[in-house]
Coordinates of C-alpha atoms and ligand atoms in Angstrom, one line a residue:
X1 CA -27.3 -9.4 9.8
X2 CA -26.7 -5.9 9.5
X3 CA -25.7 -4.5 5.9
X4 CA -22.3 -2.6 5.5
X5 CA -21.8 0.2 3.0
X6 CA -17.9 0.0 1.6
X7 CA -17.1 3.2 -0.2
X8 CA -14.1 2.1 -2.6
X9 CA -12.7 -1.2 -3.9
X10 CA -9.4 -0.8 -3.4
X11 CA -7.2 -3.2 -1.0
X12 CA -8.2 -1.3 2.4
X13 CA -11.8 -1.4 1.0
X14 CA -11.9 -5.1 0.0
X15 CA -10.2 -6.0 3.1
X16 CA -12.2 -4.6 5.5
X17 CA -15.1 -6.0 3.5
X18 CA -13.8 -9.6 3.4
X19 CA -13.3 -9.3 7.7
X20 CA -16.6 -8.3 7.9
X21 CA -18.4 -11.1 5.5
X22 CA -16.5 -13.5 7.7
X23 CA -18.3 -12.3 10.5
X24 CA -21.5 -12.6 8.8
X25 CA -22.1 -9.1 7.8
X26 CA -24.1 -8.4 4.3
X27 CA -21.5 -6.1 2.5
X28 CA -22.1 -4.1 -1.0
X29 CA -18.9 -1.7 -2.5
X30 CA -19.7 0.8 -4.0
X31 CA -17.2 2.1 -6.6
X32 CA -16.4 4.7 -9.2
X33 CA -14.5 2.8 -11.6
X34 CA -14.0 -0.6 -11.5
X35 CA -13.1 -2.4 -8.3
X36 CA -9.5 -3.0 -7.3
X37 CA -8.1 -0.5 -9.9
X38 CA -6.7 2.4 -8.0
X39 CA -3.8 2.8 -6.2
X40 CA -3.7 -0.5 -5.2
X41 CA -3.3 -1.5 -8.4
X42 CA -0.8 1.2 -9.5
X43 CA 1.4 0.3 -6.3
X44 CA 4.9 -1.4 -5.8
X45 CA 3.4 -4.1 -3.0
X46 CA 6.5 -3.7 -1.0
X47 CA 6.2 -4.6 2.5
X48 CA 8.8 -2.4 3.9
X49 CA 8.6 -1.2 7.2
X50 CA 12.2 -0.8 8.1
X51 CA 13.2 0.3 4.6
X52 CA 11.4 3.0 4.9
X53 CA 13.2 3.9 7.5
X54 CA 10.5 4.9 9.7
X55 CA 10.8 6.2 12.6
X56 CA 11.2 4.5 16.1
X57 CA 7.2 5.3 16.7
X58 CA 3.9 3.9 17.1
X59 CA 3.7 4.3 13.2
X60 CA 6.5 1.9 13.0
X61 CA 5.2 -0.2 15.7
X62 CA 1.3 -0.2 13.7
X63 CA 3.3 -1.3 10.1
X64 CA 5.5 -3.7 11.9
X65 CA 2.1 -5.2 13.2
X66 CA 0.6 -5.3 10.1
X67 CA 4.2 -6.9 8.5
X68 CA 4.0 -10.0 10.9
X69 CA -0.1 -10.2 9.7
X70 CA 1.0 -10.9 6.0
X71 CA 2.1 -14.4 5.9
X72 CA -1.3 -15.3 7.6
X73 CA -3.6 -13.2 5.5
X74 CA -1.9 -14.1 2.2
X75 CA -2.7 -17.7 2.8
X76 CA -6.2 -17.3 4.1
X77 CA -6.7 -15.7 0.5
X78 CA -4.9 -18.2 -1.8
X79 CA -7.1 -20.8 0.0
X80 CA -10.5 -18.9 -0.7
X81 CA -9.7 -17.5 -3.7
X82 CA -7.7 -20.7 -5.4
X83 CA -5.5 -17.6 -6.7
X84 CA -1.6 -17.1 -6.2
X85 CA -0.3 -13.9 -4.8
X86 CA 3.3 -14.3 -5.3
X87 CA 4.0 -12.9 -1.4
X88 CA 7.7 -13.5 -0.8
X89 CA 10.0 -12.2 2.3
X90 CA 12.6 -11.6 -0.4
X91 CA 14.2 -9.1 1.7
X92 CA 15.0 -5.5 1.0
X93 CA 18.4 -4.2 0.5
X94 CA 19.2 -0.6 0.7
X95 CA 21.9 0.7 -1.2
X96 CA 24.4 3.5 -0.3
X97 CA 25.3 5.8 -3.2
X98 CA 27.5 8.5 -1.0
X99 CA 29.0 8.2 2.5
X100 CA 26.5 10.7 3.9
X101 CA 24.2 7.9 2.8
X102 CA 26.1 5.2 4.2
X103 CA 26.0 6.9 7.8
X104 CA 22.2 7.5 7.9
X105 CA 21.5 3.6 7.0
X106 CA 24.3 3.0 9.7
X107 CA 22.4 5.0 12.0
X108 CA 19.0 3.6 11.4
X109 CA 20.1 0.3 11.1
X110 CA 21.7 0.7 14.7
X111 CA 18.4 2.2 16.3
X112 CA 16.5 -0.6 15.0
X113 CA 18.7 -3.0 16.3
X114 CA 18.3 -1.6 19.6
X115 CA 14.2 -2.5 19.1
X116 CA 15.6 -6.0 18.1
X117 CA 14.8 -5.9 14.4
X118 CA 17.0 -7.9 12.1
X119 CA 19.1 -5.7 9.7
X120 CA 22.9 -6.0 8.5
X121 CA 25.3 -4.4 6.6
X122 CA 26.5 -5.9 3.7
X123 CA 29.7 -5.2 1.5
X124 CA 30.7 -4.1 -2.2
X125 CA 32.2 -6.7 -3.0
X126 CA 29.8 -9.1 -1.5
X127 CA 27.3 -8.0 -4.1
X128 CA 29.7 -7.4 -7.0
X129 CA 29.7 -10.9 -6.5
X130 CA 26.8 -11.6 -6.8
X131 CA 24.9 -9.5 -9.6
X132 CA 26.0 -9.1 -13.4
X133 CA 26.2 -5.0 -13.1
X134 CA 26.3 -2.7 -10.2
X135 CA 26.2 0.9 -9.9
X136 CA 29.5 2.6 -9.8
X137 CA 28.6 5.3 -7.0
X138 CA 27.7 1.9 -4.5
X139 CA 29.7 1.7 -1.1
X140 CA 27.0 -1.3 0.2
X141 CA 24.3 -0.9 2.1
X142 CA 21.8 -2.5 4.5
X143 CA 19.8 -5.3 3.8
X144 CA 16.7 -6.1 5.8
X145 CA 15.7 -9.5 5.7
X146 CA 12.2 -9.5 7.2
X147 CA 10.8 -7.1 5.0
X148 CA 9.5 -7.9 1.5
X149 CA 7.0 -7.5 -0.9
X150 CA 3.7 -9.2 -2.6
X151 CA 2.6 -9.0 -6.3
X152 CA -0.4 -6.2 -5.6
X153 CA -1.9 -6.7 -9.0
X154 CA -2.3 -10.9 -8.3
X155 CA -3.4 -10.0 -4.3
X156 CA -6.2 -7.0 -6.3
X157 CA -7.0 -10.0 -8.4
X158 CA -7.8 -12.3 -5.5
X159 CA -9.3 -9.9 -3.4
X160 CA -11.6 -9.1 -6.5
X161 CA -12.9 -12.7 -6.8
X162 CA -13.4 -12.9 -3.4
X163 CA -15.6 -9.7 -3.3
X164 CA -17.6 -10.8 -6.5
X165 CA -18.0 -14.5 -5.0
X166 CA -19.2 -13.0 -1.9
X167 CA -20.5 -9.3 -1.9
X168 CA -22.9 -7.0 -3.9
X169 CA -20.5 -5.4 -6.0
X170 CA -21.8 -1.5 -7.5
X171 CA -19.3 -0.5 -9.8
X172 CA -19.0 2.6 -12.1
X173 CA -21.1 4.7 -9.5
X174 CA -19.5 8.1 -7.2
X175 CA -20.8 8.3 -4.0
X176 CA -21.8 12.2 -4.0
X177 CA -22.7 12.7 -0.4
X178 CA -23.5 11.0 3.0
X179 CA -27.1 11.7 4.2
X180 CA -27.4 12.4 8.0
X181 CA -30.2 12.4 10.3
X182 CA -29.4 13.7 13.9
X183 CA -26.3 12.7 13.7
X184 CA -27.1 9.2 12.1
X185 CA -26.1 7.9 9.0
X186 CA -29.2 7.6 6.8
X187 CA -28.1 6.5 3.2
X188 CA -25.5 7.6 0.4
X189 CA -26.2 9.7 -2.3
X190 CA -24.5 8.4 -5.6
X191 CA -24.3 10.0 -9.3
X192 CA -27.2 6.9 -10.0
X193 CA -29.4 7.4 -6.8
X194 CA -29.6 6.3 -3.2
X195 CA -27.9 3.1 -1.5
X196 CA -29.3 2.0 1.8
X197 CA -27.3 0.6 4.3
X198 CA -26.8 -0.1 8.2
X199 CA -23.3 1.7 8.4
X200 CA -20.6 2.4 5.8
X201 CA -16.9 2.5 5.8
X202 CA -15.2 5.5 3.8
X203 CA -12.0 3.8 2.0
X204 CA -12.0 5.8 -1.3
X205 CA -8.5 6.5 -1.1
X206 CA -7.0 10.2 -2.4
X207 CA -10.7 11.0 -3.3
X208 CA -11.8 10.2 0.5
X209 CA -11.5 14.4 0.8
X210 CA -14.0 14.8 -1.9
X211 CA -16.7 12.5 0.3
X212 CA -15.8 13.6 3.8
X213 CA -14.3 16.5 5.0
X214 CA -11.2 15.1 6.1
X215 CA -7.2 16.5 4.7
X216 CA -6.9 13.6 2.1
X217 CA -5.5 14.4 -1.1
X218 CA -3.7 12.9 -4.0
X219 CA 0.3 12.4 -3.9
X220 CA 0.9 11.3 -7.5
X221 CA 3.5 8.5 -7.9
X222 CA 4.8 7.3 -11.9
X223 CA 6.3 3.6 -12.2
X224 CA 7.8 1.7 -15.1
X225 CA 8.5 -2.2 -15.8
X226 CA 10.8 -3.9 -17.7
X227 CA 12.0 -7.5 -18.7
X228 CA 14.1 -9.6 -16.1
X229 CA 16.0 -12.6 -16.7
X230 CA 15.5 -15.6 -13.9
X231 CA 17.1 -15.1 -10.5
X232 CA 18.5 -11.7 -11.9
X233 CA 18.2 -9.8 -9.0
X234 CA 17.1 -11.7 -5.8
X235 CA 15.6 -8.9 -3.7
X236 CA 14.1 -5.4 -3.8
X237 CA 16.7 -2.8 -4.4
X238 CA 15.3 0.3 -2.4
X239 CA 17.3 3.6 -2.4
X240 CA 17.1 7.2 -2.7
X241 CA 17.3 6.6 -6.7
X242 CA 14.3 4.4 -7.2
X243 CA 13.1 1.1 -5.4
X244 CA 13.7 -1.9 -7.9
X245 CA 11.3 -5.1 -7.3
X246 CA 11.6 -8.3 -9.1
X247 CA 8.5 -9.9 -9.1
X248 CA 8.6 -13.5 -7.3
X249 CA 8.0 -15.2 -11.1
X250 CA 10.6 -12.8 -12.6
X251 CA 7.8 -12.0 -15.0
X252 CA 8.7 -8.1 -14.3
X253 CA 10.9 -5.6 -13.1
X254 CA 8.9 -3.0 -11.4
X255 CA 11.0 0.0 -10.7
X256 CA 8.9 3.5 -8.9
X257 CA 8.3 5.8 -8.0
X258 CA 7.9 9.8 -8.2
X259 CA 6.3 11.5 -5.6
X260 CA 4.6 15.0 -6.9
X261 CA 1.6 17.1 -5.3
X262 CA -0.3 17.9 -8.6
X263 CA -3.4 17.0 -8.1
X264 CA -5.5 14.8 -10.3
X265 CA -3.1 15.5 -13.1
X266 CA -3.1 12.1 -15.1
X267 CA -0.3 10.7 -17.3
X268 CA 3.7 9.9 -17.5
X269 CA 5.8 13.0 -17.5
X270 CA 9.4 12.8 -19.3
X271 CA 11.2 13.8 -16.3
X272 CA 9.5 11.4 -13.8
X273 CA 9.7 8.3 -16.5
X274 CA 13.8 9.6 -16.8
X275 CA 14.0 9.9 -13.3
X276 CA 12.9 6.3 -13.0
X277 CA 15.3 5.0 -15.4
X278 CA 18.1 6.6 -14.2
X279 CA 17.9 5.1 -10.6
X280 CA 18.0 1.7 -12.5
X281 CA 20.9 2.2 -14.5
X282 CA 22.6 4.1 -11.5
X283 CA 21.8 0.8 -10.1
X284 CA 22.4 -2.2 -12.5
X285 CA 24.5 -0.3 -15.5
X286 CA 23.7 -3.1 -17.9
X287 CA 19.9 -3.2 -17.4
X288 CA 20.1 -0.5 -20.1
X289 CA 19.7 -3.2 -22.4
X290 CA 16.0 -4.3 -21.1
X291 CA 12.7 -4.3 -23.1
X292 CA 10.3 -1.8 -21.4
X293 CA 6.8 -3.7 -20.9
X294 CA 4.6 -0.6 -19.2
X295 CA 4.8 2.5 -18.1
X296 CA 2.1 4.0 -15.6
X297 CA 0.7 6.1 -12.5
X298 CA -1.9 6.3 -9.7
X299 CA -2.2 8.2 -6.3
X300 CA -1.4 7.6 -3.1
X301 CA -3.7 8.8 -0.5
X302 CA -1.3 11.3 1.5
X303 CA -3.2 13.3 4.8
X304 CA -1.7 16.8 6.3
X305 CA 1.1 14.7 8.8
X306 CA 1.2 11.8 6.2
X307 CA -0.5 9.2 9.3
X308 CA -3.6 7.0 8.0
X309 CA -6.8 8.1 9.7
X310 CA -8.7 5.5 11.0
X311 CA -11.9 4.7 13.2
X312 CA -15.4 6.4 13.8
X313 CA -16.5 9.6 12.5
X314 CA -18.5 12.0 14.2
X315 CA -21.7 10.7 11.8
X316 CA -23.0 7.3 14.1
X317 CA -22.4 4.5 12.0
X318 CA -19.8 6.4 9.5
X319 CA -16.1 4.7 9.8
X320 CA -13.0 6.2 8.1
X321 CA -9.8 3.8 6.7
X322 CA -8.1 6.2 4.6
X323 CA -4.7 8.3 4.3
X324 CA -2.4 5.4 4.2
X325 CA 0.1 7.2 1.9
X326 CA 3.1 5.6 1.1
X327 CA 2.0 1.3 2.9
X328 CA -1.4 1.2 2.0
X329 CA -0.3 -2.3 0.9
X330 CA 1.6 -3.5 4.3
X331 CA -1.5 -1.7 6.3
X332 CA -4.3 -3.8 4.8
X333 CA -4.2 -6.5 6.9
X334 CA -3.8 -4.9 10.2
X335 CA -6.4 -2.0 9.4
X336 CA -8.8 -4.4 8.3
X337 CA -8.4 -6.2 11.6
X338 CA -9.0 -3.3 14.1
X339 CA -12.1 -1.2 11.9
X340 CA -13.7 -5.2 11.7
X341 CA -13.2 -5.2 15.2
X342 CA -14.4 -1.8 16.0
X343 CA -17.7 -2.3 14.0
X344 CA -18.4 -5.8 15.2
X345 CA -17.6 -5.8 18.9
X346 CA -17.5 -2.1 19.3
X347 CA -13.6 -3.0 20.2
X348 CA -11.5 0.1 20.5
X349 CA -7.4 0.1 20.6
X350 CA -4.8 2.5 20.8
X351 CA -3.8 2.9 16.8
X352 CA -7.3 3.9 16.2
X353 CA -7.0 6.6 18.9
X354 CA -3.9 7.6 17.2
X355 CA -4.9 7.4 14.0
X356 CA -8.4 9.2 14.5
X357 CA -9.6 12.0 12.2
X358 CA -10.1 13.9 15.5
X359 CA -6.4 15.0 15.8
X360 CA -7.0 17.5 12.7
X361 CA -10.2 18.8 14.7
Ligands
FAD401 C1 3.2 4.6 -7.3 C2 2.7 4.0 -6.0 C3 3.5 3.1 -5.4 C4 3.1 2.5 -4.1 N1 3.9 1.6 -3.6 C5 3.5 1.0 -2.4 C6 4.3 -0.1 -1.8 O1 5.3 -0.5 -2.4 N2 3.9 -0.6 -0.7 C7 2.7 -0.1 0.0 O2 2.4 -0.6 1.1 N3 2.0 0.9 -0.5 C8 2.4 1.4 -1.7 N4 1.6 2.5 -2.3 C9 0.5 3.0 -1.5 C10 -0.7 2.1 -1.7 O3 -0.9 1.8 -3.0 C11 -2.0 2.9 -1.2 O4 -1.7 3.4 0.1 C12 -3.2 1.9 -1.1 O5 -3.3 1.3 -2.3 C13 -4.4 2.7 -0.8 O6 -5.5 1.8 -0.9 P1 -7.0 2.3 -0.9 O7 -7.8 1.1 -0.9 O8 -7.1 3.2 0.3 O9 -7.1 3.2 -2.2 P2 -7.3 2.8 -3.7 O10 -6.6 1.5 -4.1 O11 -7.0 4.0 -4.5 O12 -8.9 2.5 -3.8 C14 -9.8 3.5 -3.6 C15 -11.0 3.2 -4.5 O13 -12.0 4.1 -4.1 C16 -12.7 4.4 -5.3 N5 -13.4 5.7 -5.1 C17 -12.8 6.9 -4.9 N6 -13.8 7.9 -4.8 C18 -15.0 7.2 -4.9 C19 -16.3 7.7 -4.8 N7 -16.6 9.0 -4.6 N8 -17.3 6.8 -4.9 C20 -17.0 5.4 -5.1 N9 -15.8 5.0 -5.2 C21 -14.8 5.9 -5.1 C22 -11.6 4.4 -6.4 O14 -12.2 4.3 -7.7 C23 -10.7 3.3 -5.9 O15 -11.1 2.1 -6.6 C24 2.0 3.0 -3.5 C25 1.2 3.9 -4.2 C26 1.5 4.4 -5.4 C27 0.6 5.4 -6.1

C-alpha cells in the first residue's frame, strides 16, 4: 500500500492519518517537537459552531457537518484507544453583558432559527437561580444546546496512542523543504535528512507558511485554569469577556482566550493573563476565591480571510489541511473525512473547492 507523509502531529494531522491507516495506507508523522503538543493541545476543545456566531454560510454549513461527526468519531476512538475523552454536548450559553449585546444574540439567534438550529433565550433570574455568583452587568443570554465541547488534551492523548500503536512516528525533526520533480512530489527535506514517501499531507499548523508558500501564520491565544467545585457550572460560558469551560470531570476550569498577531512571541503577558481573569470574575464574582492550577499559550493557525485551506496543491501528490483558526478542534473529524477521501478515491466535494489554496492565487 502506498506510504503517506503527515507533516505535523497535531489533531488535523493525527486525524487524517488515523482515516488513512484504516484504509490500509502505511503512514509516518513527521514532527518538530513532540506529537500532539501544539495548538491542539493549547486549545479550549469547544465545539461551537453557533456560538461562534458564524455566519449563515458554507463555513457554518462545513463546522455544522463536522459538529454532527463528533459523537461518532469520539467513540470510534475510546474503542481503539481504551482512552476517555470526556466529549460532552454540555451546551454553550452565551451571556449578554449590555443591551447592544443582547440584540446581536437576539438577532443571530433568530437567523439560525430560521436554518432550524436549536437556540433559546434564557432569563436572569433563571440562572441566578441556578449558579452561586453571577456577574452583575448580565441581562441573560442565549444558550445553544447542541453545541459543546471535548477535553482536547484526553482526545491529543488518544489520538497519540493511536498513532504510536499504529504509525512510524518521527518526532523532534522540521521538515525544511518539499523536493519536486516535474511537478511531482519526490521526498522531504528535514533538519536530519531525507524522508521518502508516496504523497504527503501538510498539517503543520501556524508553521504550515514556513513549509509551503501558502498565507498561514500564527494568531497567538493565552489561557488559564483554575479549581472547580462539582457541578459548579454545568455548561461553557462563552461571551465577549472570555469563554469559561468546565471540564466534563470538573477536574478544571479552563477559561481563554486572547487573540494577538505577534508572531512567534512565546509566554503569558500580564495584560492577556488580567484580561482572562477579569472575564471570569465579570462572570462568576465569587470565583475570585479559586486556586489557579496553569497558566499557558499556543497558536492558532489563522490564513488571510481566516477560512481553512484544504485539498491538493499544485505539487502531484502534495495535500494541504491547514488554516483552521479559531475550530481546528470541531474541524478534525470532517476534514479528516474529505482529504482521506480525496487521497483514497480521488473523491472531490464542494468544501474542498471552497476551501482550496487556489482562491489566494
Ligand atoms: C488558545 C487557543 C484556543 C483554542 N480553542 C479552540 C476551541 O475551543 N475549539 C476549536 O475547535 N479550536 C480551538 N482552537 C484552535 C485549534 O486549537 C487549532 O485550529 C487546531 O489545534 C489546529 O490543529 P493542527 O493540527 O492544524 O495544528 P497543531 O495542533 O498546532 O499541530 C501542528 C503540528 O505541526 C508541527 N510542525 C510545525 N511545523 C513543522 C515542521 N516544519 N516540521 C514538522 N512538524 C512541524 C508542530 O510541532 C505541531 O505539533 C484554539 C487554539 C488556541 C491557540
Amino acid at each position: 500500500m502506498a506510504k503517506g507523509l503527515i507533516i505535523g502531529g497535531g489533531i488535523i494531522g493525527l486525524s487524517i492519518g488515523r482515516e488513512l491507516h484504516k484504509r490500509g495506507y502505511e503512514i509516518t508523522v513527521i514532527d518538530k517537537d513532540k506529537v500532539g503538543y501544539g495548538a491542539s493541545w493549547v486549545a479550549g476543545g469547544m465545539l461551537a459552531p453557533q456560538s461562534e456566531g458564524l455566519d449563515v454560510g458554507d463555513f457554518l454549513n462545513f463546522c455544522l457537518e463536522s459538529r454532527d461527526m463528533y459523537k461518532e468519531f469520539i467513540d470510534e476512538l475510546e474503542e481503539e484507544t481504551g482512552v476517555k475523552v470526556n466529549f460532552w454536548k454540555s451546551g454553550i450559553f452565551c451571556p449578554a453583558f449590555s443591551e447592544e449585546e443582547a440584540n446581536k444574540l437576539m438577532e443571530t439567534l433568530n437567523k439560525y432559527k430560521t436554518l432550524g438550529l436549536n437556540g433559546e433565550w434564557i432569563r436572569r433570574e433563571e440562572l441566578e437561580n441556578k449558579y452561586l455568583s453571577l456577574g452583575k452587568d448580565i441581562l441573560g443570554g442565549v444558550l445553544y444546546g447542541d453545541d459543546g465541547q471535548v477535553d482536547n488534551r484526553l482526545l491529543m492523548k488518544a489520538l497519540r496512542k493511536y498513532a504510536f500503536d499504529n504509525f512510524e512516528i518521527v518526532e523532534e525533526t522540521r521538515v525544511v523543504r518539499l523536493e519536486e520533480n516535474n511537478g511531482k512530489f519526490v521526498r522531504l527535506e528535514t533538519n536530519n535528512g531525507y524522508i521518502e514517501g508516496d504523497f504527503c499531507v501538510i498539517t503543520a499548523g501556524a508553521w504550515s507558511g514556513l513549509i509551503l508558500d501558502l498565507p498561514v501564520f500564527p494568531i497567538k491565544g493565552e489561557m488559564i485554569g483554575v479549581d472547580i467545585d462539582y457541578g459548579e457550572v454545568d455548561r461553557v460560558f462563552f461571551s465577549s469577556k472570555a469563554y469559561i469551560i468546565p471540564r466534563f470531570d470538573y477536574s478544571r476550569l479552563v477559561i481563554g482566550a486572547t487573540e494577538e498577531r505577534v508572531g512567534f512571541k512565546d509566554g503569558n503577558t500580564v495584560k492577556g493573563v488580567m484580561k482572562l481573569f477579569n472575564g471570569l470574575i465579570e462572570t462568576f464574582p465569587h470565583m475570585i476565591d479559586k486556586n489557579i492550577q496553569e497558566i499557558w499559550f499556543g497558536y492558532r493557525p489563522g490564513t488571510t480571510d481566516l477560512y481553512p485551506i484544504l485539498g491538493e496543491y499544485y505539487i502531484e501528490n502534495v495535500y494541504i489541511a491547514t488554516g483552521h483558526y479559531r475550530n481546528g478542534i470541531l474541524l478534525a473529524p470532517i476534514t479528516a473525512k474529505l482529504i482521506t477521501n480525496l487521497i483514497d478515491k480521488n473523491e472531490g466535494n464542494r468544501y474542498l473547492d471552497i476551501f482550496s489554496y487556489k482562491r489566494f492565487v
